[in-house]
Coordinates of C-alpha atoms in Angstrom, one line a residue:
X1 CA -13.7 -45.5 -78.7
X2 CA -15.6 -48.2 -79.4
X3 CA -15.7 -52.3 -79.2
X4 CA -15.6 -52.0 -83.1
X5 CA -14.8 -49.7 -85.8
X6 CA -17.9 -49.2 -88.2
X7 CA -17.2 -48.7 -92.2
X8 CA -17.3 -45.2 -93.5
X9 CA -20.5 -46.4 -96.5
X10 CA -23.4 -45.2 -98.2
X11 CA -25.6 -44.6 -100.9
X12 CA -24.3 -41.7 -103.1
X13 CA -26.8 -40.0 -103.9
X14 CA -25.6 -36.7 -106.2
X15 CA -24.3 -33.4 -105.7
X16 CA -25.6 -31.0 -103.3
X17 CA -25.4 -27.5 -104.6
X18 CA -24.6 -23.9 -103.0
X19 CA -28.4 -23.3 -102.8
X20 CA -29.1 -26.3 -101.2
X21 CA -26.1 -24.9 -98.8
X22 CA -27.4 -21.8 -98.0
X23 CA -31.2 -23.2 -97.6
X24 CA -29.9 -25.3 -94.3
X25 CA -27.6 -22.5 -92.8
X26 CA -30.2 -22.4 -90.0
X27 CA -30.3 -26.0 -89.0
X28 CA -28.0 -28.4 -86.5
X29 CA -26.5 -31.0 -88.1
X30 CA -26.0 -34.7 -87.1
X31 CA -22.6 -36.3 -87.8
X32 CA -21.1 -39.8 -87.6
X33 CA -17.4 -40.4 -87.2
X34 CA -15.9 -44.0 -86.2
X35 CA -18.6 -45.8 -84.3
X36 CA -21.0 -42.8 -82.5
X37 CA -23.4 -39.9 -84.0
X38 CA -23.2 -36.4 -82.5
X39 CA -25.4 -33.4 -82.6
X40 CA -24.4 -29.8 -83.2
X41 CA -26.2 -26.7 -82.7
X42 CA -27.9 -24.4 -85.5
X43 CA -25.9 -21.0 -84.8
X44 CA -25.6 -19.6 -87.8
X45 CA -22.5 -18.4 -87.2
X46 CA -21.1 -22.1 -86.4
X47 CA -22.5 -23.5 -89.7
X48 CA -22.1 -22.1 -93.1
X49 CA -21.3 -22.5 -96.9
X50 CA -17.8 -22.5 -97.3
X51 CA -17.6 -22.8 -101.4
X52 CA -20.3 -24.2 -103.6
X53 CA -19.4 -27.9 -102.9
X54 CA -18.2 -27.4 -99.4
X55 CA -19.5 -26.9 -95.8
X56 CA -18.2 -25.6 -92.5
X57 CA -19.3 -26.0 -88.9
X58 CA -18.1 -25.5 -85.3
X59 CA -19.4 -27.3 -81.9
X60 CA -18.8 -25.8 -78.7
X61 CA -18.1 -29.3 -76.8
X62 CA -15.5 -31.4 -76.7
X63 CA -16.6 -34.3 -74.5
X64 CA -19.0 -36.0 -76.9
X65 CA -17.5 -39.6 -78.7
X66 CA -17.1 -38.3 -82.2
X67 CA -15.0 -35.3 -81.7
X68 CA -12.9 -37.2 -79.1
X69 CA -12.3 -39.2 -81.5
X70 CA -11.6 -36.8 -84.0
X71 CA -9.5 -34.2 -81.2
X72 CA -7.3 -37.3 -79.9
X73 CA -3.8 -36.5 -80.0
X74 CA -4.4 -33.5 -81.8
X75 CA -2.6 -30.2 -80.9
X76 CA -4.6 -26.8 -80.2
X77 CA -5.1 -24.9 -83.6
X78 CA -3.8 -28.5 -85.6
X79 CA -5.0 -29.1 -89.0
X80 CA -6.1 -32.5 -89.0
X81 CA -8.6 -35.0 -90.5
X82 CA -8.2 -34.6 -93.9
X83 CA -10.1 -36.8 -96.4
X84 CA -11.8 -38.7 -93.5
X85 CA -15.1 -39.8 -94.8
X86 CA -18.3 -38.0 -92.5
X87 CA -21.7 -37.9 -93.1
X88 CA -24.2 -35.5 -91.6
X89 CA -27.8 -34.5 -91.7
X90 CA -29.0 -30.9 -91.4
X91 CA -32.7 -30.3 -89.7
X92 CA -34.2 -27.0 -89.5
X93 CA -37.2 -28.5 -86.8
X94 CA -38.5 -24.8 -86.6
X95 CA -39.6 -25.7 -90.5
X96 CA -39.2 -29.6 -91.0
X97 CA -36.7 -29.0 -93.5
X98 CA -34.0 -31.8 -94.1
X99 CA -31.1 -32.8 -96.0
X100 CA -28.5 -35.8 -95.8
X101 CA -25.2 -35.0 -96.6
X102 CA -22.2 -37.2 -96.8
X103 CA -18.1 -36.4 -98.0
X104 CA -14.6 -36.1 -96.4
X105 CA -13.1 -33.7 -94.2
X106 CA -11.1 -31.2 -95.8
X107 CA -9.5 -30.0 -92.5
X108 CA -10.5 -29.5 -88.9
X109 CA -8.8 -27.7 -86.0
X110 CA -9.9 -27.3 -82.4
X111 CA -9.1 -23.8 -79.9
X112 CA -9.9 -23.5 -76.9
X113 CA -8.4 -25.6 -73.2
X114 CA -10.9 -28.1 -73.0
X115 CA -11.8 -26.9 -69.4
X116 CA -14.9 -28.6 -67.9
X117 CA -15.1 -30.7 -71.0
X118 CA -16.3 -27.4 -73.6
X119 CA -14.2 -26.4 -76.4
X120 CA -14.6 -25.5 -80.1
X121 CA -13.9 -27.4 -82.5
X122 CA -14.2 -26.2 -86.5
X123 CA -14.9 -28.8 -89.7
X124 CA -14.7 -28.4 -93.2
X125 CA -17.1 -30.8 -95.3
X126 CA -16.1 -31.5 -99.0
X127 CA -19.8 -32.7 -100.1
X128 CA -20.0 -35.8 -102.5
X129 CA -23.6 -36.7 -102.3
X130 CA -26.5 -34.8 -100.6
X131 CA -30.7 -35.8 -100.9
X132 CA -33.3 -33.8 -99.5
X133 CA -36.0 -35.4 -97.5
X134 CA -39.7 -34.6 -96.7
X135 CA -40.9 -33.3 -93.2
X136 CA -43.0 -36.7 -92.1
X137 CA -42.6 -37.7 -88.3
X138 CA -40.6 -34.3 -87.7
X139 CA -41.8 -32.9 -84.6
X140 CA -41.7 -28.9 -84.8
X141 CA -39.5 -27.3 -82.0
X142 CA -38.0 -24.1 -81.6
X143 CA -34.2 -24.1 -80.8
X144 CA -32.5 -22.2 -78.3
X145 CA -28.6 -22.5 -78.2
X146 CA -26.9 -22.4 -75.3
X147 CA -23.6 -23.7 -73.3
X148 CA -22.8 -27.0 -72.7
X149 CA -21.5 -28.5 -69.3
X150 CA -20.8 -32.1 -70.3
X151 CA -20.3 -34.6 -67.9
X152 CA -20.6 -38.1 -68.3
X153 CA -22.9 -40.4 -66.5
X154 CA -22.4 -43.6 -67.2
X155 CA -20.4 -45.6 -69.9
X156 CA -21.4 -49.4 -68.6
X157 CA -24.7 -51.6 -69.9
X158 CA -27.3 -51.5 -68.7
X159 CA -28.8 -48.8 -69.5
X160 CA -29.2 -46.7 -66.3
X161 CA -32.4 -45.1 -65.4
X162 CA -31.8 -41.9 -66.5
X163 CA -31.2 -43.2 -69.8
X164 CA -34.5 -45.5 -69.9
X165 CA -36.4 -42.1 -69.0
X166 CA -34.7 -40.3 -72.0
X167 CA -35.8 -43.3 -74.2
X168 CA -39.2 -43.1 -73.2
X169 CA -40.0 -39.5 -73.7
X170 CA -38.0 -39.4 -76.7
X171 CA -39.9 -38.7 -80.3
X172 CA -36.7 -38.6 -82.1
X173 CA -33.6 -40.2 -82.4
X174 CA -30.4 -40.0 -85.2
X175 CA -28.8 -42.6 -86.8
X176 CA -25.7 -44.0 -89.2
X177 CA -25.4 -47.0 -91.2
X178 CA -23.0 -47.7 -94.2
X179 CA -23.1 -50.4 -97.0
X180 CA -19.4 -50.0 -98.8
X181 CA -16.0 -48.4 -97.2
X182 CA -16.6 -45.3 -99.6
X183 CA -19.6 -43.4 -98.4
X184 CA -22.5 -43.5 -95.0
X185 CA -25.3 -42.5 -94.3
X186 CA -26.7 -40.8 -91.1
X187 CA -30.3 -40.2 -90.8
X188 CA -33.3 -39.2 -88.3
X189 CA -36.0 -41.4 -86.9
X190 CA -39.2 -39.5 -85.3
X191 CA -42.7 -40.3 -84.2
X192 CA -44.6 -39.7 -80.7
X193 CA -42.9 -39.5 -77.3
X194 CA -42.4 -43.4 -77.0
X195 CA -41.9 -45.0 -80.3
X196 CA -39.1 -46.2 -79.3
X197 CA -39.2 -49.2 -76.9
X198 CA -37.1 -51.2 -74.6
X199 CA -37.0 -54.9 -75.6
X200 CA -34.6 -55.8 -72.4
X201 CA -31.9 -53.9 -70.5
X202 CA -29.6 -56.6 -68.8
X203 CA -26.0 -56.9 -68.4
X204 CA -26.2 -59.3 -70.8
X205 CA -28.4 -58.3 -73.4
X206 CA -29.5 -54.5 -74.0
X207 CA -32.0 -53.7 -76.8
X208 CA -34.4 -51.3 -78.1
X209 CA -36.9 -52.2 -81.0
X210 CA -38.9 -49.1 -82.8
X211 CA -41.5 -49.8 -85.7
X212 CA -40.3 -48.5 -89.5
X213 CA -43.1 -46.0 -90.5
X214 CA -43.9 -45.4 -94.2
X215 CA -41.2 -43.5 -96.4
X216 CA -40.0 -42.6 -99.4
X217 CA -39.0 -46.2 -99.9
X218 CA -35.8 -45.5 -100.9
X219 CA -34.8 -47.9 -97.8
X220 CA -31.4 -46.0 -97.6
X221 CA -30.8 -46.6 -94.0
X222 CA -32.7 -50.1 -93.8
X223 CA -30.3 -51.1 -96.8
X224 CA -27.1 -50.1 -95.0
X225 CA -28.8 -51.9 -92.0
X226 CA -29.4 -54.8 -94.1
X227 CA -26.1 -55.1 -95.9
X228 CA -23.9 -53.9 -92.9
X229 CA -26.1 -54.6 -89.3
X230 CA -24.3 -52.3 -87.4
X231 CA -25.4 -48.6 -86.3
X232 CA -23.8 -45.5 -84.5
X233 CA -27.2 -44.3 -82.4
X234 CA -27.6 -40.6 -80.5
X235 CA -31.1 -39.9 -78.6
X236 CA -30.9 -36.7 -77.6
X237 CA -33.1 -35.1 -74.6
X238 CA -33.5 -31.4 -76.0
X239 CA -35.5 -30.5 -72.5
X240 CA -31.9 -31.3 -70.3
X241 CA -29.4 -31.4 -73.4
X242 CA -28.4 -34.8 -71.7
X243 CA -27.3 -37.4 -74.6
X244 CA -27.3 -41.1 -75.1
X245 CA -24.8 -42.0 -77.5
X246 CA -24.6 -45.7 -78.9
X247 CA -22.7 -48.0 -81.0
X248 CA -25.3 -51.0 -82.1
X249 CA -25.9 -54.2 -84.0
X250 CA -29.1 -53.9 -85.8
X251 CA -31.7 -57.0 -87.1
X252 CA -34.5 -56.1 -89.5
X253 CA -37.8 -57.9 -88.4
X254 CA -40.7 -58.1 -91.2
X255 CA -44.3 -59.1 -91.3
X256 CA -45.3 -61.8 -89.0
X257 CA -41.9 -61.4 -86.8
X258 CA -42.4 -58.2 -86.9
X259 CA -46.6 -58.0 -85.6
X260 CA -44.6 -60.6 -82.7
X261 CA -42.4 -58.2 -81.7
X262 CA -44.8 -54.8 -82.1
X263 CA -48.6 -55.9 -83.1
X264 CA -49.7 -54.2 -86.1
X265 CA -46.7 -53.4 -87.5
X266 CA -44.8 -54.7 -90.7
X267 CA -41.1 -53.9 -90.1
X268 CA -39.2 -53.6 -87.1
X269 CA -35.8 -52.5 -86.3
X270 CA -34.1 -54.4 -83.3
X271 CA -30.8 -52.3 -82.1
X272 CA -29.1 -54.2 -79.6
X273 CA -26.6 -51.7 -77.3
X274 CA -22.8 -52.8 -77.5
X275 CA -21.4 -49.8 -76.0
X276 CA -23.3 -46.5 -74.4
X277 CA -22.2 -43.2 -73.0
X278 CA -24.5 -41.2 -71.5
X279 CA -23.4 -37.3 -71.3
X280 CA -25.6 -35.2 -69.4
X281 CA -25.7 -31.4 -70.6
X282 CA -24.3 -32.4 -73.5
X283 CA -25.7 -30.7 -76.2
X284 CA -25.1 -26.9 -77.1
X285 CA -28.5 -25.9 -77.5
X286 CA -32.2 -27.3 -75.7
X287 CA -35.5 -27.0 -77.7
X288 CA -39.5 -26.3 -77.1
X289 CA -41.7 -28.2 -78.6
X290 CA -44.0 -26.5 -80.9
X291 CA -46.8 -29.1 -83.2
X292 CA -46.5 -32.4 -82.8
X293 CA -46.1 -33.9 -86.9
X294 CA -49.3 -34.9 -88.2
X295 CA -48.2 -38.2 -89.7
X296 CA -47.1 -39.5 -86.2
X297 CA -49.2 -42.7 -85.8
X298 CA -50.0 -43.8 -82.1
X299 CA -47.4 -45.3 -79.5
X300 CA -47.4 -48.9 -80.5
X301 CA -46.5 -51.2 -77.3
X302 CA -43.9 -54.2 -77.3
X303 CA -46.3 -57.8 -77.2
X304 CA -44.4 -58.6 -73.9
X305 CA -45.8 -55.0 -72.6
X306 CA -49.5 -55.8 -73.4
X307 CA -50.4 -59.6 -73.6
X308 CA -53.8 -58.6 -73.9
X309 CA -53.2 -57.8 -77.2
X310 CA -53.9 -59.7 -80.5
X311 CA -50.9 -60.9 -83.3
X312 CA -52.5 -60.3 -86.4
X313 CA -52.1 -63.4 -88.4
X314 CA -53.9 -65.0 -90.7
X315 CA -58.1 -64.0 -90.8
X316 CA -60.2 -66.9 -89.1
X317 CA -63.1 -65.5 -91.5
X318 CA -64.8 -63.3 -93.7
X319 CA -67.5 -60.8 -91.8
X320 CA -70.2 -59.1 -93.9
X321 CA -72.9 -56.8 -93.0
X322 CA -76.1 -57.9 -93.2
X323 CA -77.5 -55.1 -90.9
X324 CA -77.5 -51.9 -89.6
X325 CA -79.7 -50.0 -86.9
X326 CA -79.2 -46.4 -86.4
X327 CA -79.4 -45.0 -82.7
X328 CA -78.0 -41.7 -83.7
X329 CA -76.3 -40.3 -87.1
X330 CA -73.4 -40.6 -85.3
X331 CA -74.0 -44.3 -83.5
X332 CA -75.3 -47.9 -85.0
X333 CA -76.0 -51.3 -84.3
X334 CA -74.4 -53.4 -86.6
X335 CA -74.7 -56.9 -87.7
X336 CA -72.0 -59.5 -89.4
X337 CA -72.6 -62.8 -90.8
X338 CA -69.4 -64.9 -90.7
X339 CA -68.4 -67.5 -93.5
X340 CA -67.4 -69.7 -90.6
X341 CA -68.3 -70.0 -87.6
X342 CA -66.5 -67.8 -85.0
X343 CA -66.6 -67.5 -81.0
X344 CA -65.5 -65.1 -78.0
X345 CA -66.1 -64.7 -74.3
X346 CA -67.8 -62.1 -72.0
X347 CA -66.3 -58.7 -72.5
X348 CA -64.3 -59.3 -75.6
X349 CA -63.4 -57.7 -78.7
X350 CA -63.2 -58.6 -82.3
X351 CA -60.2 -56.8 -84.7
X352 CA -61.3 -56.3 -88.2
X353 CA -59.0 -55.8 -91.1
X354 CA -60.9 -53.4 -93.8
X355 CA -57.6 -53.3 -95.9
X356 CA -59.7 -55.0 -99.2
X357 CA -62.8 -52.6 -98.5
X358 CA -60.7 -49.2 -97.9
X359 CA -56.9 -49.3 -99.1
X360 CA -55.8 -47.2 -101.2
X361 CA -52.4 -47.7 -101.9
X362 CA -48.9 -46.5 -100.9
X363 CA -48.6 -42.8 -100.9
X364 CA -45.6 -40.8 -100.0
X365 CA -47.4 -37.6 -98.4
X366 CA -50.9 -37.0 -97.8
X367 CA -51.6 -33.9 -95.8
X368 CA -55.8 -34.6 -96.2
X369 CA -55.3 -37.5 -94.4
X370 CA -52.0 -37.5 -92.8
X371 CA -52.3 -40.8 -90.9
X372 CA -53.3 -42.9 -93.4
X373 CA -49.6 -43.6 -94.5
X374 CA -49.4 -45.9 -91.5
X375 CA -52.8 -46.9 -91.4
X376 CA -53.4 -50.6 -91.6
X377 CA -56.7 -50.4 -91.4
X378 CA -57.4 -52.3 -88.8
X379 CA -59.7 -51.6 -86.4
X380 CA -61.2 -53.7 -82.4
X381 CA -64.7 -53.3 -81.5
X382 CA -66.4 -54.6 -78.5
X383 CA -68.6 -57.6 -78.8
X384 CA -71.8 -56.4 -77.7
X385 CA -74.0 -59.8 -78.8
X386 CA -74.0 -62.4 -76.3
X387 CA -70.7 -64.9 -76.6
X388 CA -72.2 -68.4 -77.7
X389 CA -72.3 -71.3 -75.2
X390 CA -69.3 -72.7 -73.9
X391 CA -68.0 -75.3 -76.3
X392 CA -69.9 -74.0 -79.4
X393 CA -69.8 -71.4 -82.1
X394 CA -71.8 -69.1 -84.0
X395 CA -71.8 -67.5 -87.4
X396 CA -72.8 -63.7 -86.6
X397 CA -71.8 -61.3 -84.5
X398 CA -73.2 -57.7 -83.1
X399 CA -71.4 -54.2 -82.4
X400 CA -71.8 -51.0 -81.7
X401 CA -69.9 -48.3 -83.0
X402 CA -69.9 -44.4 -82.9
X403 CA -68.4 -42.5 -86.3
X404 CA -65.1 -41.6 -85.3
X405 CA -62.8 -42.3 -88.2
X406 CA -62.9 -43.3 -92.1
X407 CA -63.3 -46.8 -90.8
X408 CA -65.9 -46.1 -88.5
X409 CA -67.8 -43.5 -91.3
X410 CA -67.7 -46.0 -93.7
X411 CA -69.6 -48.8 -91.7
X412 CA -72.3 -45.8 -91.2
X413 CA -72.9 -45.0 -94.6
X414 CA -72.8 -48.2 -96.2
X415 CA -75.7 -50.1 -97.6
X416 CA -75.9 -53.7 -95.8
X417 CA -77.4 -54.7 -99.3
X418 CA -73.9 -53.9 -101.0
X419 CA -72.0 -57.3 -99.2
X420 CA -69.5 -55.0 -97.4
X421 CA -66.8 -57.5 -96.1
X422 CA -64.1 -57.2 -93.4
X423 CA -61.4 -59.8 -92.3
X424 CA -62.1 -61.6 -88.7
X425 CA -58.2 -61.3 -87.8
X426 CA -59.3 -62.7 -84.1
X427 CA -61.2 -62.0 -80.6
X428 CA -59.2 -60.6 -77.8
X429 CA -59.7 -58.9 -74.3
X430 CA -60.5 -59.3 -70.9
X431 CA -63.5 -57.4 -69.3
X432 CA -66.0 -59.9 -68.0
X433 CA -67.9 -58.7 -65.3
X434 CA -68.3 -60.9 -62.0
X435 CA -70.1 -59.2 -59.1
X436 CA -69.8 -62.9 -57.2
X437 CA -71.7 -61.9 -53.5
X438 CA -70.7 -57.8 -54.0
X439 CA -71.9 -55.0 -55.3
X440 CA -69.9 -53.6 -58.1
X441 CA -70.3 -50.6 -60.5
X442 CA -70.0 -49.7 -64.0
X443 CA -69.0 -46.2 -65.2
X444 CA -69.6 -46.0 -68.8
X445 CA -68.8 -42.8 -70.9
X446 CA -70.6 -42.7 -74.1
X447 CA -70.0 -45.5 -76.2
X448 CA -67.8 -47.0 -73.5
X449 CA -71.2 -49.0 -72.3
X450 CA -70.5 -51.7 -74.8
X451 CA -68.8 -54.2 -72.9
X452 CA -71.7 -54.3 -70.8
X453 CA -74.3 -54.9 -73.3
X454 CA -72.9 -58.6 -74.2
X455 CA -73.1 -59.7 -70.4
X456 CA -76.0 -57.5 -68.6
X457 CA -78.9 -60.1 -69.3
X458 CA -76.4 -63.0 -67.7
X459 CA -75.5 -60.5 -64.3
X460 CA -77.7 -60.0 -61.4
X461 CA -78.2 -56.6 -62.0
X462 CA -79.7 -56.5 -58.3
X463 CA -76.1 -56.2 -57.7
X464 CA -75.0 -53.3 -59.9
X465 CA -74.8 -50.0 -60.3
X466 CA -74.5 -48.0 -63.6
X467 CA -72.9 -44.5 -64.0
X468 CA -73.3 -43.5 -67.3
X469 CA -72.2 -40.4 -68.7
X470 CA -73.5 -39.4 -72.2
X471 CA -73.7 -36.0 -74.3
X472 CA -77.3 -34.5 -74.9
X473 CA -77.6 -35.9 -78.4
X474 CA -76.6 -39.4 -77.4
X475 CA -80.0 -39.6 -75.5
X476 CA -81.8 -41.6 -77.9
X477 CA -78.7 -44.3 -77.5
X478 CA -79.1 -44.4 -73.9
X479 CA -83.3 -45.0 -74.3
X480 CA -83.4 -47.3 -77.0
X481 CA -80.0 -49.6 -75.3
X482 CA -82.2 -49.7 -71.9
X483 CA -85.6 -50.8 -73.7
X484 CA -83.9 -53.8 -74.7
X485 CA -82.4 -54.9 -71.6
X486 CA -84.4 -58.1 -69.5
X487 CA -83.5 -56.8 -65.9
X488 CA -82.6 -53.0 -65.4
X489 CA -79.5 -52.0 -62.4
X490 CA -79.7 -49.0 -60.5
X491 CA -78.8 -45.9 -63.1
X492 CA -77.4 -42.7 -62.4
X493 CA -77.4 -40.9 -66.1
X494 CA -75.2 -37.6 -66.1
X495 CA -76.8 -35.7 -69.7
X496 CA -74.2 -32.7 -70.7
X497 CA -74.0 -30.3 -73.6
X498 CA -77.0 -28.7 -75.0
X499 CA -79.8 -30.4 -72.7
X500 CA -82.6 -28.0 -74.1
X501 CA -82.0 -30.1 -77.3
X502 CA -82.8 -33.2 -75.8
X503 CA -86.5 -34.2 -75.7
X504 CA -88.0 -33.9 -72.5
X505 CA -90.7 -36.3 -73.4
X506 CA -87.7 -39.0 -73.5
X507 CA -85.9 -38.1 -70.2
X508 CA -89.6 -38.4 -68.7
X509 CA -89.9 -41.8 -70.5
X510 CA -86.2 -43.0 -68.9
X511 CA -87.5 -41.3 -65.3
X512 CA -91.0 -43.6 -65.1
X513 CA -88.7 -47.1 -65.4
X514 CA -86.6 -45.4 -62.6
X515 CA -83.3 -43.9 -64.1
X516 CA -82.0 -40.9 -62.0
X517 CA -81.0 -38.2 -64.3
X518 CA -78.5 -35.4 -63.8
X519 CA -78.6 -32.9 -66.8
X520 CA -74.8 -32.1 -65.9
X521 CA -71.4 -33.8 -65.5
X522 CA -70.2 -36.5 -63.4
X523 CA -68.7 -35.4 -60.4
X524 CA -66.3 -36.6 -57.7
X525 CA -68.9 -36.0 -55.1
X526 CA -71.3 -38.1 -57.0
X527 CA -69.3 -41.0 -57.0
X528 CA -69.0 -41.4 -53.3
X529 CA -72.3 -41.7 -52.6
X530 CA -71.9 -45.1 -53.5
X531 CA -70.3 -46.2 -50.3
X532 CA -71.4 -50.1 -50.8
X533 CA -69.9 -50.6 -54.2
X534 CA -65.8 -52.1 -53.3
X535 CA -65.4 -52.9 -57.2
X536 CA -65.8 -50.2 -60.2
X537 CA -65.5 -51.5 -63.9
X538 CA -64.7 -48.3 -66.2
X539 CA -65.0 -47.9 -69.6
X540 CA -64.3 -44.3 -70.9
X541 CA -62.4 -41.7 -72.6
X542 CA -59.0 -41.1 -71.3
X543 CA -60.0 -37.7 -69.5
X544 CA -62.9 -39.2 -67.5
X545 CA -61.1 -42.2 -66.8
X546 CA -58.2 -40.7 -64.8
X547 CA -60.2 -38.6 -63.0
X548 CA -62.1 -41.5 -62.0
X549 CA -59.3 -43.3 -61.0
X550 CA -58.5 -40.4 -58.9
X551 CA -61.8 -40.2 -57.3
X552 CA -62.4 -43.7 -56.7
X553 CA -58.6 -44.1 -54.8
X554 CA -58.9 -47.3 -52.3
X555 CA -61.6 -49.2 -54.6
X556 CA -60.7 -52.1 -56.8
X557 CA -60.4 -50.9 -60.3
X558 CA -60.7 -53.1 -63.9
X559 CA -60.8 -50.5 -67.0
X560 CA -60.9 -50.4 -70.3
X561 CA -59.8 -47.0 -72.3
X562 CA -60.7 -46.1 -75.5
X563 CA -59.0 -43.6 -78.0
X564 CA -60.1 -42.3 -81.2

């Protein structure tokens, strides 16, 4: 079936009880034989405890690599496979329960003529070891049994377009690895859609990378891959029933090497695909999304996918909070001093690590703050103070931040006299505004105004149109910032929310200096009025940014997006 035969290996983790068997009767399993992994459906008619230490299941698809290896040369009704080492993973995706199993086949058979690639196989597993695992990174789904209609779409590398699309949207895959010749281990890796990244996809090299999230620290899969860097892989498409089966060589990257592959990641696994089988309608079930795991961290792209990302290595300075000016209860200007001189360019951000200030150590679970388990406590903020003159450096910089989470909450409540420190990891990004001889527009959503703050006094404001959408509760931010500008660009202010709470005196003061104010959200019709603006800079949340790109079709757009 494959170009190499995977050793049957793993870690012995104890015996399974009959109670454990019965608690997973409504699960589907991921099993492994020879080189490939496979999926079975959750139908309780096909999965049941055979006795106290045995589990039986059936599978209604013949055209997958595991069962095809098992059934090769076998006659209908023949008992075979006795003593074959096998591993399995039981998961109930509706409740996020899971258990790992390994043992030997006590007997297997199949019925049906295999017409259309479909038959019914039955396997009894004598369980030698089992381990129940936590629900982290499992995205809840409703399982819908169906009849498979398998058809092999591709068995050749590089990956076909259909397989590339599958990987791009996958939020789970199953992997089997080994360390010796007696047992091996099957497990899953889950996360947000897109957490797997394609490093290369050519006839000479097809590689997939994924970040290893904080787990139970048993390191069973990673330990197996370290000893024997080979793996069987299956990536399912729960919407269509398609599946990508693969055999892989594995490489584990740690610390700096990991961060150079996927920034802000300490542990990355690279899977080099050696043989694949992409099977359409392979699965005997479908699944509908119910709820994403609250433990899922944000998707982090490869360094090669976003060259503006910083590779966080050793800090270049220590920044100390020395001054805070509150604009609103949730927004403040922060001034930092640094022990080493630093420099940056217009429109760049600074990456700060608050690990020494806020890290609480390892935790297996944290339901009160699930994302904290994979939070490196590194944050990027646009520098709002003007950059130093070219060729020089300074020992201070300023930020304007909104309270949106753990780090910013800490920043807004800390007394500067307490001497709060953060590590400066570097400056990066490219969002310098350049109007040349043309008129440019800047669309800001709330604190998306920050890229303009550090460069507005270096621009000819007569050639700038500012379109600023804010919440009524942030009107004092607008008033404070505009008063600090040396020159005022043509400004359209859109104030939404409970405008009745906005002091009318503040609005009148803004109107008095030439600000045009609308008490509503911005619309496409508003922006169409700026016909002489050919280039737009946008810094806004996802929704406003997406709408603006539709409104400004045909215009040159340079954008940044902030997501909390």
